mmCIF file of C-alpha atoms (C1' of nucleotides) in Angstrom:
data_model
loop_
_atom_site.group_PDB
_atom_site.id
_atom_site.type_symbol
_atom_site.label_atom_id
_atom_site.label_comp_id
_atom_site.label_asym_id
_atom_site.label_seq_id
_atom_site.Cartn_x
_atom_site.Cartn_y
_atom_site.Cartn_z
ATOM 1 C CA MET U 1 -2.749 -31.680 4.185
ATOM 2 C CA THR U 2 0.303 -32.577 3.179
ATOM 3 C CA GLU U 3 2.169 -29.029 2.214
ATOM 4 C CA ILE U 4 2.825 -28.957 -1.220
ATOM 5 C CA GLU U 5 5.891 -27.145 -0.863
ATOM 6 C CA LEU U 6 6.414 -23.921 -2.722
ATOM 7 C CA ASN U 7 9.596 -23.550 -5.300
ATOM 8 C CA PRO U 8 10.800 -20.405 -2.677
ATOM 9 C CA THR U 9 11.234 -17.912 -5.324
ATOM 10 C CA VAL U 10 7.938 -18.441 -6.288
ATOM 11 C CA LYS U 11 6.338 -18.421 -2.573
ATOM 12 C CA ARG U 12 8.617 -15.106 -2.801
ATOM 13 C CA PHE U 13 6.770 -13.760 -5.306
ATOM 14 C CA VAL U 14 3.226 -15.232 -3.959
ATOM 15 C CA LEU U 15 3.705 -13.235 -0.718
ATOM 16 C CA HIS U 16 4.602 -9.728 -2.275
ATOM 17 C CA TRP U 17 1.973 -10.449 -4.603
ATOM 18 C CA GLY U 18 -0.194 -10.538 -1.754
ATOM 19 C CA GLU U 19 0.236 -7.848 0.060
ATOM 20 C CA MET U 20 0.465 -5.346 -2.955
ATOM 21 C CA GLY U 21 -3.518 -6.665 -3.500
ATOM 22 C CA THR U 22 -4.335 -5.793 -0.175
ATOM 23 C CA ARG U 23 -2.583 -2.915 -0.273
ATOM 24 C CA TRP U 24 -4.788 -1.686 -3.442
ATOM 25 C CA GLY U 25 -8.012 -2.875 -2.555
ATOM 26 C CA ILE U 26 -7.732 -6.495 -3.730
ATOM 27 C CA ASN U 27 -7.698 -9.652 -1.543
ATOM 28 C CA ARG U 28 -5.201 -11.016 -0.631
ATOM 29 C CA THR U 29 -5.705 -14.615 -1.664
ATOM 30 C CA VAL U 30 -6.998 -13.552 -4.759
ATOM 31 C CA ALA U 31 -3.926 -11.733 -6.081
ATOM 32 C CA GLN U 32 -1.612 -14.731 -4.076
ATOM 33 C CA ILE U 33 -4.039 -17.365 -6.622
ATOM 34 C CA HIS U 34 -3.304 -14.853 -9.271
ATOM 35 C CA ALA U 35 0.455 -14.487 -8.522
ATOM 36 C CA LEU U 36 0.910 -18.672 -8.343
ATOM 37 C CA LEU U 37 -0.892 -18.976 -11.776
ATOM 38 C CA TYR U 38 1.001 -16.387 -13.436
ATOM 39 C CA LEU U 39 4.128 -18.692 -12.603
ATOM 40 C CA SER U 40 2.715 -21.875 -13.465
ATOM 41 C CA GLU U 41 4.123 -23.541 -16.252
ATOM 42 C CA ARG U 42 0.407 -25.936 -16.632
ATOM 43 C CA PRO U 43 -2.758 -24.825 -15.480
ATOM 44 C CA LEU U 44 -4.013 -25.779 -12.000
ATOM 45 C CA HIS U 45 -7.117 -27.285 -10.412
ATOM 46 C CA ALA U 46 -8.798 -25.862 -7.299
ATOM 47 C CA GLU U 47 -7.214 -28.478 -4.729
ATOM 48 C CA GLU U 48 -3.497 -27.751 -6.401
ATOM 49 C CA ILE U 49 -3.922 -23.952 -5.364
ATOM 50 C CA ALA U 50 -5.846 -24.737 -1.807
ATOM 51 C CA GLN U 51 -2.712 -26.942 -0.839
ATOM 52 C CA ALA U 52 0.168 -24.918 -2.169
ATOM 53 C CA LEU U 53 -0.895 -21.506 -0.501
ATOM 54 C CA SER U 54 -2.295 -23.635 2.455
ATOM 55 C CA VAL U 55 -6.208 -22.221 2.110
ATOM 56 C CA ALA U 56 -9.525 -23.574 2.195
ATOM 57 C CA ARG U 57 -11.142 -25.429 -0.731
ATOM 58 C CA SER U 58 -13.854 -23.104 -1.094
ATOM 59 C CA ASN U 59 -12.320 -19.881 -0.712
ATOM 60 C CA VAL U 60 -9.965 -21.037 -4.096
ATOM 61 C CA SER U 61 -13.544 -21.144 -5.242
ATOM 62 C CA GLY U 62 -14.879 -17.994 -4.337
ATOM 63 C CA SER U 63 -11.498 -16.091 -5.338
ATOM 64 C CA LEU U 64 -10.822 -18.068 -9.102
ATOM 65 C CA ARG U 65 -14.153 -16.698 -9.711
ATOM 66 C CA GLU U 66 -13.472 -13.113 -8.899
ATOM 67 C CA LEU U 67 -9.947 -13.377 -10.603
ATOM 68 C CA GLN U 68 -12.337 -14.805 -14.040
ATOM 69 C CA GLY U 69 -14.685 -11.923 -13.379
ATOM 70 C CA TRP U 70 -11.688 -9.617 -13.774
ATOM 71 C CA GLY U 71 -10.767 -11.150 -16.631
ATOM 72 C CA ILE U 72 -7.279 -12.467 -15.937
ATOM 73 C CA VAL U 73 -7.749 -15.872 -15.163
ATOM 74 C CA ARG U 74 -9.513 -18.585 -17.709
ATOM 75 C CA VAL U 75 -10.585 -22.124 -17.235
ATOM 76 C CA VAL U 76 -9.373 -24.769 -19.164
ATOM 77 C CA HIS U 77 -9.935 -28.820 -18.868
ATOM 78 C CA VAL U 78 -7.261 -31.414 -19.421
ATOM 79 C CA LEU U 79 -8.296 -34.217 -21.295
ATOM 80 C CA GLY U 80 -9.158 -37.043 -19.237
ATOM 81 C CA ASP U 81 -9.790 -34.918 -16.171
ATOM 82 C CA ARG U 82 -12.911 -33.867 -15.009
ATOM 83 C CA ARG U 83 -11.753 -31.405 -13.009
ATOM 84 C CA ASP U 84 -11.734 -27.791 -14.273
ATOM 85 C CA HIS U 85 -8.047 -25.915 -14.403
ATOM 86 C CA PHE U 86 -7.120 -22.745 -13.862
ATOM 87 C CA GLU U 87 -4.802 -20.247 -16.038
ATOM 88 C CA SER U 88 -3.309 -16.532 -16.222
ATOM 89 C CA LEU U 89 -3.229 -14.315 -18.707
ATOM 90 C CA THR U 90 0.961 -14.207 -19.403
ATOM 91 C CA ASP U 91 1.256 -10.871 -21.247
ATOM 92 C CA VAL U 92 1.747 -8.274 -19.051
ATOM 93 C CA TRP U 93 0.613 -5.346 -20.720
ATOM 94 C CA GLU U 94 -3.189 -6.964 -21.480
ATOM 95 C CA MET U 95 -3.446 -7.562 -18.037
ATOM 96 C CA PHE U 96 -2.677 -4.517 -17.009
ATOM 97 C CA ARG U 97 -4.704 -2.439 -19.274
ATOM 98 C CA ILE U 98 -7.716 -5.146 -18.730
ATOM 99 C CA ILE U 99 -7.195 -3.798 -15.110
ATOM 100 C CA VAL U 100 -7.012 -0.959 -15.717
ATOM 101 C CA GLU U 101 -10.233 -1.383 -17.779
ATOM 102 C CA GLU U 102 -12.142 -3.201 -15.290
ATOM 103 C CA ARG U 103 -11.021 -0.778 -12.384
ATOM 104 C CA LYS U 104 -12.001 2.600 -14.233
ATOM 105 C CA ARG U 105 -15.782 0.578 -15.388
ATOM 106 C CA ARG U 106 -15.952 -0.021 -11.701
ATOM 107 C CA GLU U 107 -14.731 2.802 -9.679
ATOM 108 C CA VAL U 108 -14.225 5.732 -12.027
ATOM 109 C CA ASP U 109 -17.452 5.805 -14.090
ATOM 110 C CA PRO U 110 -19.287 6.051 -11.050
ATOM 111 C CA THR U 111 -17.580 8.338 -9.573
ATOM 112 C CA VAL U 112 -17.933 10.687 -12.825
ATOM 113 C CA SER U 113 -21.898 10.539 -12.934
ATOM 114 C CA MET U 114 -21.431 11.035 -9.245
ATOM 115 C CA LEU U 115 -19.826 14.605 -9.978
ATOM 116 C CA ARG U 116 -22.126 15.148 -12.675
ATOM 117 C CA GLY U 117 -24.923 14.960 -10.029
ATOM 118 C CA CYS U 118 -23.543 17.048 -7.696
ATOM 119 C CA LEU U 119 -23.231 19.491 -10.622
ATOM 120 C CA GLN U 120 -26.426 19.294 -11.207
ATOM 121 C CA GLU U 121 -27.931 21.122 -7.921
ATOM 122 C CA PRO U 122 -29.142 24.419 -8.172
ATOM 123 C CA PRO U 123 -25.795 26.217 -7.837
ATOM 124 C CA ALA U 124 -27.489 28.479 -6.056
ATOM 125 C CA LYS U 125 -27.931 25.947 -3.283
ATOM 126 C CA GLU U 126 -24.625 25.346 -2.658
ATOM 127 C CA SER U 127 -21.855 27.674 -2.441
ATOM 128 C CA LYS U 128 -20.033 28.785 -5.464
ATOM 129 C CA TYR U 129 -16.640 27.412 -3.755
ATOM 130 C CA VAL U 130 -18.105 23.954 -3.721
ATOM 131 C CA HIS U 131 -19.180 24.569 -6.686
ATOM 132 C CA ALA U 132 -16.056 25.265 -8.085
ATOM 133 C CA ARG U 133 -13.796 22.955 -6.577
ATOM 134 C CA LEU U 134 -16.675 20.096 -7.817
ATOM 135 C CA SER U 135 -16.099 21.544 -11.480
ATOM 136 C CA GLU U 136 -12.224 21.282 -11.382
ATOM 137 C CA MET U 137 -12.732 17.881 -9.617
ATOM 138 C CA THR U 138 -14.791 17.174 -13.090
ATOM 139 C CA GLU U 139 -13.345 18.290 -15.138
ATOM 140 C CA PHE U 140 -9.653 16.659 -13.945
ATOM 141 C CA PHE U 141 -11.716 13.319 -14.697
ATOM 142 C CA GLU U 142 -13.102 14.049 -17.775
ATOM 143 C CA THR U 143 -9.814 15.153 -19.471
ATOM 144 C CA MET U 144 -7.996 12.063 -18.124
ATOM 145 C CA LEU U 145 -10.834 9.510 -19.496
ATOM 146 C CA SER U 146 -10.938 11.198 -23.045
ATOM 147 C CA PHE U 147 -6.886 10.785 -23.039
ATOM 148 C CA TYR U 148 -7.449 7.462 -21.686
ATOM 149 C CA GLU U 149 -9.857 7.123 -24.330
ATOM 150 C CA ASP U 150 -7.738 8.508 -26.952
ATOM 151 C CA ALA U 151 -5.193 5.608 -26.027
ATOM 152 C CA ARG U 152 -7.613 3.133 -26.107
ATOM 153 C CA HIS U 153 -8.262 3.123 -29.871
ATOM 154 C CA VAL U 154 -4.556 2.916 -30.561
ATOM 155 C CA SER U 155 -2.964 -0.178 -31.365
ATOM 156 C CA PRO U 156 -1.924 -2.022 -27.898
ATOM 157 C CA LYS U 157 1.713 -2.796 -30.119
ATOM 158 C CA ALA U 158 1.733 1.103 -31.096
ATOM 159 C CA LEU U 159 1.278 1.855 -27.289
ATOM 160 C CA ARG U 160 3.651 0.062 -26.114
ATOM 161 C CA GLN U 161 6.033 1.457 -27.970
ATOM 162 C CA PHE U 162 5.121 4.398 -27.173
ATOM 163 C CA VAL U 163 5.085 3.533 -23.371
ATOM 164 C CA LYS U 164 8.836 2.514 -24.099
ATOM 165 C CA MET U 165 10.515 5.183 -26.003
ATOM 166 C CA ARG U 166 13.050 6.551 -23.716
ATOM 167 C CA ALA U 167 12.905 10.519 -23.863
ATOM 168 C CA GLY U 168 9.152 10.087 -25.211
ATOM 169 C CA MET U 169 7.394 12.694 -23.088
ATOM 170 C CA SER U 170 10.301 15.157 -23.390
ATOM 171 C CA LEU U 171 9.721 15.305 -27.487
ATOM 172 C CA LEU U 172 6.141 15.377 -27.134
ATOM 173 C CA ILE U 173 5.567 18.485 -25.226
ATOM 174 C CA PRO U 174 3.718 21.136 -27.727
ATOM 175 C CA LYS U 175 5.295 24.033 -29.508
ATOM 176 C CA LYS U 176 8.122 26.586 -28.634
ATOM 177 C CA GLY U 177 11.242 26.283 -26.658
ATOM 178 C CA LYS U 178 12.528 23.267 -24.679
ATOM 179 C CA ALA U 179 9.884 22.552 -21.755
ATOM 180 C CA LYS U 180 11.486 23.890 -18.493
ATOM 181 C CA MET G 1 -23.131 15.903 19.730
ATOM 182 C CA THR G 2 -24.926 18.735 17.947
ATOM 183 C CA GLU G 3 -24.484 17.231 14.156
ATOM 184 C CA ILE G 4 -22.949 19.750 11.973
ATOM 185 C CA GLU G 5 -25.120 19.025 8.995
ATOM 186 C CA LEU G 6 -23.570 18.945 6.302
ATOM 187 C CA ASN G 7 -24.619 20.374 2.736
ATOM 188 C CA PRO G 8 -26.580 17.693 1.245
ATOM 189 C CA THR G 9 -24.014 17.703 -1.944
ATOM 190 C CA VAL G 10 -20.846 17.993 0.229
ATOM 191 C CA LYS G 11 -22.386 15.053 1.699
ATOM 192 C CA ARG G 12 -22.626 12.866 -1.353
ATOM 193 C CA PHE G 13 -19.363 13.954 -2.317
ATOM 194 C CA VAL G 14 -17.878 12.901 0.907
ATOM 195 C CA LEU G 15 -18.851 9.439 1.474
ATOM 196 C CA HIS G 16 -18.524 8.859 -2.083
ATOM 197 C CA TRP G 17 -15.135 9.709 -1.469
ATOM 198 C CA GLY G 18 -14.856 7.557 1.546
ATOM 199 C CA GLU G 19 -16.403 4.201 -0.781
ATOM 200 C CA MET G 20 -14.139 5.147 -3.606
ATOM 201 C CA GLY G 21 -11.126 5.092 -0.872
ATOM 202 C CA THR G 22 -11.785 1.832 0.641
ATOM 203 C CA ARG G 23 -11.275 0.427 -3.197
ATOM 204 C CA TRP G 24 -8.398 1.710 -3.580
ATOM 205 C CA GLY G 25 -6.837 0.982 -0.139
ATOM 206 C CA ILE G 26 -7.167 3.922 1.623
ATOM 207 C CA ASN G 27 -9.189 3.883 5.001
ATOM 208 C CA ARG G 28 -12.629 5.414 4.644
ATOM 209 C CA THR G 29 -12.200 7.976 7.335
ATOM 210 C CA VAL G 30 -9.137 9.177 6.012
ATOM 211 C CA ALA G 31 -10.680 9.624 2.684
ATOM 212 C CA GLN G 32 -13.578 10.997 3.912
ATOM 213 C CA ILE G 33 -11.762 13.382 5.524
ATOM 214 C CA HIS G 34 -9.609 14.600 2.605
ATOM 215 C CA ALA G 35 -13.008 15.363 0.509
ATOM 216 C CA LEU G 36 -13.930 17.202 3.647
ATOM 217 C CA LEU G 37 -11.408 19.539 3.592
ATOM 218 C CA TYR G 38 -11.332 19.410 0.123
ATOM 219 C CA LEU G 39 -14.589 21.174 -0.475
ATOM 220 C CA SER G 40 -14.183 23.436 2.452
ATOM 221 C CA GLU G 41 -13.670 27.013 1.855
ATOM 222 C CA ARG G 42 -11.962 27.716 5.360
ATOM 223 C CA PRO G 43 -9.481 25.455 7.412
ATOM 224 C CA LEU G 44 -10.843 23.626 9.547
ATOM 225 C CA HIS G 45 -9.539 22.701 13.302
ATOM 226 C CA ALA G 46 -9.684 18.301 14.095
ATOM 227 C CA GLU G 47 -13.042 19.040 16.578
ATOM 228 C CA GLU G 48 -15.556 20.411 13.295
ATOM 229 C CA ILE G 49 -14.390 18.096 11.333
ATOM 230 C CA ALA G 50 -14.892 15.030 13.955
ATOM 231 C CA GLN G 51 -18.430 16.445 14.640
ATOM 232 C CA ALA G 52 -19.059 17.088 10.953
ATOM 233 C CA LEU G 53 -18.332 13.506 10.164
ATOM 234 C CA SER G 54 -19.561 11.759 13.547
ATOM 235 C CA VAL G 55 -15.933 10.340 14.980
ATOM 236 C CA ALA G 56 -14.124 10.187 18.059
ATOM 237 C CA ARG G 57 -11.663 13.485 18.149
ATOM 238 C CA SER G 58 -8.801 10.880 18.320
ATOM 239 C CA ASN G 59 -9.891 9.269 15.006
ATOM 240 C CA VAL G 60 -9.703 12.599 13.249
ATOM 241 C CA SER G 61 -6.452 12.665 14.546
ATOM 242 C CA GLY G 62 -4.740 10.272 13.442
ATOM 243 C CA SER G 63 -6.158 10.678 9.766
ATOM 244 C CA LEU G 64 -5.046 14.066 9.749
ATOM 245 C CA ARG G 65 -1.856 12.546 10.392
ATOM 246 C CA GLU G 66 -1.822 9.978 7.992
ATOM 247 C CA LEU G 67 -3.268 13.149 5.299
ATOM 248 C CA GLN G 68 -0.243 14.571 5.892
ATOM 249 C CA GLY G 69 1.848 11.673 5.378
ATOM 250 C CA TRP G 70 0.308 12.001 2.078
ATOM 251 C CA GLY G 71 1.364 15.197 1.568
ATOM 252 C CA ILE G 72 -1.858 16.391 0.073
ATOM 253 C CA VAL G 73 -3.296 17.938 3.251
ATOM 254 C CA ARG G 74 -1.129 20.533 5.754
ATOM 255 C CA VAL G 75 -1.730 22.466 8.877
ATOM 256 C CA VAL G 76 -2.159 26.463 9.373
ATOM 257 C CA HIS G 77 -3.170 28.760 12.291
ATOM 258 C CA VAL G 78 -5.566 31.049 12.417
ATOM 259 C CA LEU G 79 -4.867 34.166 14.349
ATOM 260 C CA GLY G 80 -6.118 34.375 18.067
ATOM 261 C CA ASP G 81 -6.544 30.404 17.985
ATOM 262 C CA ARG G 82 -4.714 27.800 19.607
ATOM 263 C CA ARG G 83 -5.891 25.224 17.618
ATOM 264 C CA ASP G 84 -4.413 23.510 14.573
ATOM 265 C CA HIS G 85 -6.446 24.303 11.604
ATOM 266 C CA PHE G 86 -6.074 21.919 8.366
ATOM 267 C CA GLU G 87 -6.513 22.576 4.692
ATOM 268 C CA SER G 88 -6.307 20.411 1.706
ATOM 269 C CA LEU G 89 -4.415 20.982 -1.566
ATOM 270 C CA THR G 90 -6.960 22.856 -3.856
ATOM 271 C CA ASP G 91 -4.920 21.712 -7.566
ATOM 272 C CA VAL G 92 -6.622 18.508 -8.471
ATOM 273 C CA TRP G 93 -3.397 17.929 -11.187
ATOM 274 C CA GLU G 94 -1.145 18.462 -7.934
ATOM 275 C CA MET G 95 -3.436 16.181 -5.587
ATOM 276 C CA PHE G 96 -2.629 13.517 -8.464
ATOM 277 C CA ARG G 97 1.052 13.865 -8.741
ATOM 278 C CA ILE G 98 1.458 13.944 -5.222
ATOM 279 C CA ILE G 99 -0.245 10.213 -5.021
ATOM 280 C CA VAL G 100 0.856 8.704 -7.786
ATOM 281 C CA GLU G 101 4.147 9.922 -6.440
ATOM 282 C CA GLU G 102 3.829 8.320 -3.119
ATOM 283 C CA ARG G 103 2.303 5.143 -4.560
ATOM 284 C CA LYS G 104 5.182 4.648 -6.472
ATOM 285 C CA ARG G 105 7.247 5.174 -3.733
ATOM 286 C CA ARG G 106 5.372 2.754 -0.784
ATOM 287 C CA GLU G 107 4.101 -0.015 -3.248
ATOM 288 C CA VAL G 108 5.754 0.046 -7.135
ATOM 289 C CA ASP G 109 9.750 0.672 -6.220
ATOM 290 C CA PRO G 110 9.374 -2.576 -3.357
ATOM 291 C CA THR G 111 7.953 -4.198 -5.922
ATOM 292 C CA VAL G 112 10.922 -3.987 -8.352
ATOM 293 C CA SER G 113 12.520 -4.672 -5.722
ATOM 294 C CA MET G 114 11.242 -7.822 -5.026
ATOM 295 C CA LEU G 115 11.474 -8.561 -8.256
ATOM 296 C CA ARG G 116 15.212 -7.820 -8.779
ATOM 297 C CA GLY G 117 15.770 -9.956 -6.076
ATOM 298 C CA CYS G 118 14.034 -13.106 -7.689
ATOM 299 C CA LEU G 119 15.769 -12.697 -10.918
ATOM 300 C CA GLN G 120 19.396 -12.884 -8.631
ATOM 301 C CA GLU G 121 18.410 -16.437 -7.722
ATOM 302 C CA PRO G 122 20.831 -18.964 -9.611
ATOM 303 C CA PRO G 123 18.225 -19.072 -12.793
ATOM 304 C CA ALA G 124 18.776 -23.074 -12.890
ATOM 305 C CA LYS G 125 17.397 -23.321 -9.153
ATOM 306 C CA GLU G 126 14.228 -22.008 -10.569
ATOM 307 C CA SER G 127 12.224 -23.577 -13.479
ATOM 308 C CA LYS G 128 12.952 -21.564 -17.101
ATOM 309 C CA TYR G 129 9.081 -20.784 -16.911
ATOM 310 C CA VAL G 130 9.568 -18.615 -14.360
ATOM 311 C CA HIS G 131 11.949 -16.951 -14.579
ATOM 312 C CA ALA G 132 10.491 -15.928 -17.906
ATOM 313 C CA ARG G 133 7.054 -14.687 -16.447
ATOM 314 C CA LEU G 134 9.411 -12.868 -14.119
ATOM 315 C CA SER G 135 11.771 -11.057 -16.166
ATOM 316 C CA GLU G 136 8.752 -9.767 -18.235
ATOM 317 C CA MET G 137 7.060 -8.779 -14.721
ATOM 318 C CA THR G 138 10.388 -6.634 -14.051
ATOM 319 C CA GLU G 139 10.493 -5.226 -17.598
ATOM 320 C CA PHE G 140 7.148 -4.307 -17.871
ATOM 321 C CA PHE G 141 7.584 -2.499 -14.293
ATOM 322 C CA GLU G 142 11.169 -1.029 -15.364
ATOM 323 C CA THR G 143 9.636 0.524 -18.888
ATOM 324 C CA MET G 144 6.500 2.018 -16.668
ATOM 325 C CA LEU G 145 9.250 3.503 -14.299
ATOM 326 C CA SER G 146 11.075 4.853 -16.915
ATOM 327 C CA PHE G 147 8.332 6.169 -18.656
ATOM 328 C CA TYR G 148 6.844 8.047 -15.510
ATOM 329 C CA GLU G 149 10.653 9.130 -14.860
ATOM 330 C CA ASP G 150 10.709 10.780 -17.938
ATOM 331 C CA ALA G 151 6.569 12.492 -17.832
ATOM 332 C CA ARG G 152 8.205 13.659 -14.052
ATOM 333 C CA HIS G 153 10.368 15.579 -16.425
ATOM 334 C CA VAL G 154 8.518 17.712 -18.197
ATOM 335 C CA SER G 155 6.580 20.872 -16.428
ATOM 336 C CA PRO G 156 3.383 20.172 -14.977
ATOM 337 C CA LYS G 157 1.795 22.781 -17.181
ATOM 338 C CA ALA G 158 3.489 21.144 -20.132
ATOM 339 C CA LEU G 159 2.262 18.147 -19.189
ATOM 340 C CA ARG G 160 -1.707 18.643 -18.625
ATOM 341 C CA GLN G 161 -1.308 20.294 -21.901
ATOM 342 C CA PHE G 162 -0.641 17.252 -23.300
ATOM 343 C CA VAL G 163 -2.788 15.351 -21.930
ATOM 344 C CA LYS G 164 -5.623 17.215 -22.487
ATOM 345 C CA MET G 165 -4.845 17.621 -25.528
ATOM 346 C CA ARG G 166 -7.561 15.403 -27.572
ATOM 347 C CA ALA G 167 -6.176 13.128 -29.886
ATOM 348 C CA GLY G 168 -2.939 13.541 -28.702
ATOM 349 C CA MET G 169 -2.483 10.026 -28.349
ATOM 350 C CA SER G 170 -3.392 8.803 -31.912
ATOM 351 C CA LEU G 171 -0.457 11.710 -33.275
ATOM 352 C CA LEU G 172 2.334 10.494 -31.239
ATOM 353 C CA ILE G 173 2.606 7.356 -32.523
ATOM 354 C CA PRO G 174 5.822 6.702 -33.633
ATOM 355 C CA LYS G 175 6.317 6.652 -37.454
ATOM 356 C CA LYS G 176 4.955 5.161 -41.265
ATOM 357 C CA GLY G 177 1.377 5.301 -41.828
ATOM 358 C CA LYS G 178 -1.571 5.696 -39.028
ATOM 359 C CA ALA G 179 -2.112 3.794 -36.195
ATOM 360 C CA LYS G 180 -4.445 0.759 -36.177
ATOM 361 C "C1'" DC J 1 4.886 28.267 36.713
ATOM 362 C "C1'" DA J 2 0.350 26.872 37.910
ATOM 363 C "C1'" DG J 3 -3.913 25.994 35.159
ATOM 364 C "C1'" DT J 4 -6.064 25.328 30.843
ATOM 365 C "C1'" DA J 5 -6.628 24.432 26.321
ATOM 366 C "C1'" DA J 6 -5.319 21.348 22.754
ATOM 367 C "C1'" DT J 7 -3.573 16.768 20.779
ATOM 368 C "C1'" DT J 8 -1.760 12.241 20.871
ATOM 369 C "C1'" DT J 9 -1.839 8.045 22.500
ATOM 370 C "C1'" DC J 10 -3.180 3.545 23.605
ATOM 371 C "C1'" DA J 11 -5.635 -0.744 25.958
ATOM 372 C "C1'" DG J 12 -9.905 -2.546 24.901
ATOM 373 C "C1'" DT J 13 -14.302 -2.736 21.971
ATOM 374 C "C1'" DA J 14 -16.311 -2.276 17.704
ATOM 375 C "C1'" DA J 15 -17.164 -3.194 12.850
ATOM 376 C "C1'" DA J 16 -15.829 -5.366 8.424
ATOM 377 C "C1'" DT J 17 -13.688 -8.509 6.077
ATOM 378 C "C1'" DA J 18 -11.746 -12.850 5.157
ATOM 379 C "C1'" DC J 19 -11.847 -17.905 5.922
ATOM 380 C "C1'" DT J 20 -13.285 -23.027 6.727
ATOM 381 C "C1'" DG J 21 -15.925 -26.664 6.875
ATOM 382 C "C1'" DA J 22 -19.941 -29.060 6.144
ATOM 383 C "C1'" DA J 23 -23.734 -29.413 3.320
ATOM 384 C "C1'" DA J 24 -26.222 -28.447 -1.284
ATOM 385 C "C1'" DT J 25 -25.949 -28.522 -5.840
ATOM 386 C "C1'" DG J 26 -24.187 -30.087 -10.096
ATOM 387 C "C1'" DA J 27 -21.949 -32.910 -13.923
ATOM 388 C "C1'" DC J 28 -20.234 -36.836 -14.986
ATOM 389 C "C1'" DA J 29 -19.628 -42.380 -16.119
ATOM 390 C "C1'" DG J 30 -21.171 -46.574 -16.080
ATOM 391 C "C1'" DC Y 1 -30.169 -44.369 -12.336
ATOM 392 C "C1'" DT Y 2 -26.888 -44.753 -8.983
ATOM 393 C "C1'" DG Y 3 -22.598 -43.497 -7.468
ATOM 394 C "C1'" DT Y 4 -19.293 -40.940 -7.361
ATOM 395 C "C1'" DC Y 5 -16.202 -36.730 -7.899
ATOM 396 C "C1'" DA Y 6 -16.507 -31.688 -7.944
ATOM 397 C "C1'" DT Y 7 -17.771 -27.740 -7.341
ATOM 398 C "C1'" DT Y 8 -20.483 -24.183 -5.260
ATOM 399 C "C1'" DT Y 9 -22.843 -21.971 -0.951
ATOM 400 C "C1'" DC Y 10 -23.550 -20.977 2.855
ATOM 401 C "C1'" DA Y 11 -24.228 -20.006 8.390
ATOM 402 C "C1'" DG Y 12 -20.766 -19.983 11.798
ATOM 403 C "C1'" DT Y 13 -16.011 -18.590 13.123
ATOM 404 C "C1'" DA Y 14 -11.756 -16.179 13.307
ATOM 405 C "C1'" DT Y 15 -8.775 -12.170 12.003
ATOM 406 C "C1'" DT Y 16 -8.301 -7.790 10.972
ATOM 407 C "C1'" DT Y 17 -9.025 -2.814 10.624
ATOM 408 C "C1'" DA Y 18 -10.493 0.653 12.132
ATOM 409 C "C1'" DC Y 19 -13.147 3.334 16.235
ATOM 410 C "C1'" DT Y 20 -13.828 4.658 20.967
ATOM 411 C "C1'" DG Y 21 -12.491 7.500 25.166
ATOM 412 C "C1'" DA Y 22 -10.240 8.218 28.546
ATOM 413 C "C1'" DA Y 23 -5.345 9.114 30.515
ATOM 414 C "C1'" DA Y 24 -1.067 11.024 29.462
ATOM 415 C "C1'" DT Y 25 1.098 14.280 26.799
ATOM 416 C "C1'" DT Y 26 2.292 18.651 24.895
ATOM 417 C "C1'" DA Y 27 2.162 23.500 24.034
ATOM 418 C "C1'" DC Y 28 0.779 27.502 25.854
ATOM 419 C "C1'" DT Y 29 -1.331 31.478 28.383
ATOM 420 C "C1'" DG Y 30 -1.576 34.987 31.891
#
DNA sequence: CAGTAATTTCAGTAAATACTGAAATGACAG
DNA sequence: CTGTCATTTCAGTATTTACTGAAATTACTG
């Protein structure tokens, strides 16, 4: 009812984050709730969130469930309060890692399965050309996956350092002469 | 009218690609057309595409425009035929590079602007906490951007080799002792 | 410069997606 | 147990997004 007015900076971030969500296939409200929790110093309960964003309580409920499914929001309890409270991870790198991992699991892995399935087909049946394109696509995904797999076995700390190391890439390119 | 029956493998790929598109914020039909062109040995004209996918001619028109906007489909002409024909890039790595570049431009860059804008605000106004979270988020994006910038200046060939190099990551982690 | 084929635009419609609010369920506290 | 508060479910509705087909425009041909 009574609009709990958000700090303008928070509002700006929340709205933008919501838009970004939609562009990457994430429900707007889900993204907004995540943004709100990310900027909230203390855990919030569903009712507060509903008021802050002017959405229905039930909508918040489902969205929180989804965020928990992603593993970037968790429920906590406040002494003397029966309600569930929610907080976001604060470590941006860790959130990024989790999101990448989830999207791999939900979207990339099934795509690779599909591609392998397509290549299974008697190669006479479909044209040579189709088979060639699908092979290239599969190889691309598999290369990316094994790169990712390697990266995953490096400690998060070391990985951060690697990414942060300016000019890191250019030093690392294989062998002779300067890459051009 | 007369359904041009797609090769089952092509159909499978096209349908899957369409679904993946939607999950990443790409219109289903747009993704399907891209998939179809990717697997097509010769350039197709809009009418063929409309029939193959059973969608309206005008829908194909807009979708092709969008794909051209992304830069992964281009128009070509066939001698003795007035119609525009369309073909997809065939190099998967190059397509990936272009898509990443575009999404950076359309989505990441504006987000970083927004974040910088938020940090501009008199830090007294918003809570210390909000400012701290926004700083971390900004730093994350900026680190990623400069990493990407480095990678962009490496030749595509070298970059491919780098990604393909198994165990590449673990070798590359800074300094003393083996990571992890 | 007429006539025709190709393409694009756009208003209307359909489909998908997101959201609401009432009702059902669950979880305590006394 | 009983009542209260919290949460979830779900059927109905609203909103957004995608799509169609007719009409307008553009591009070409003879």
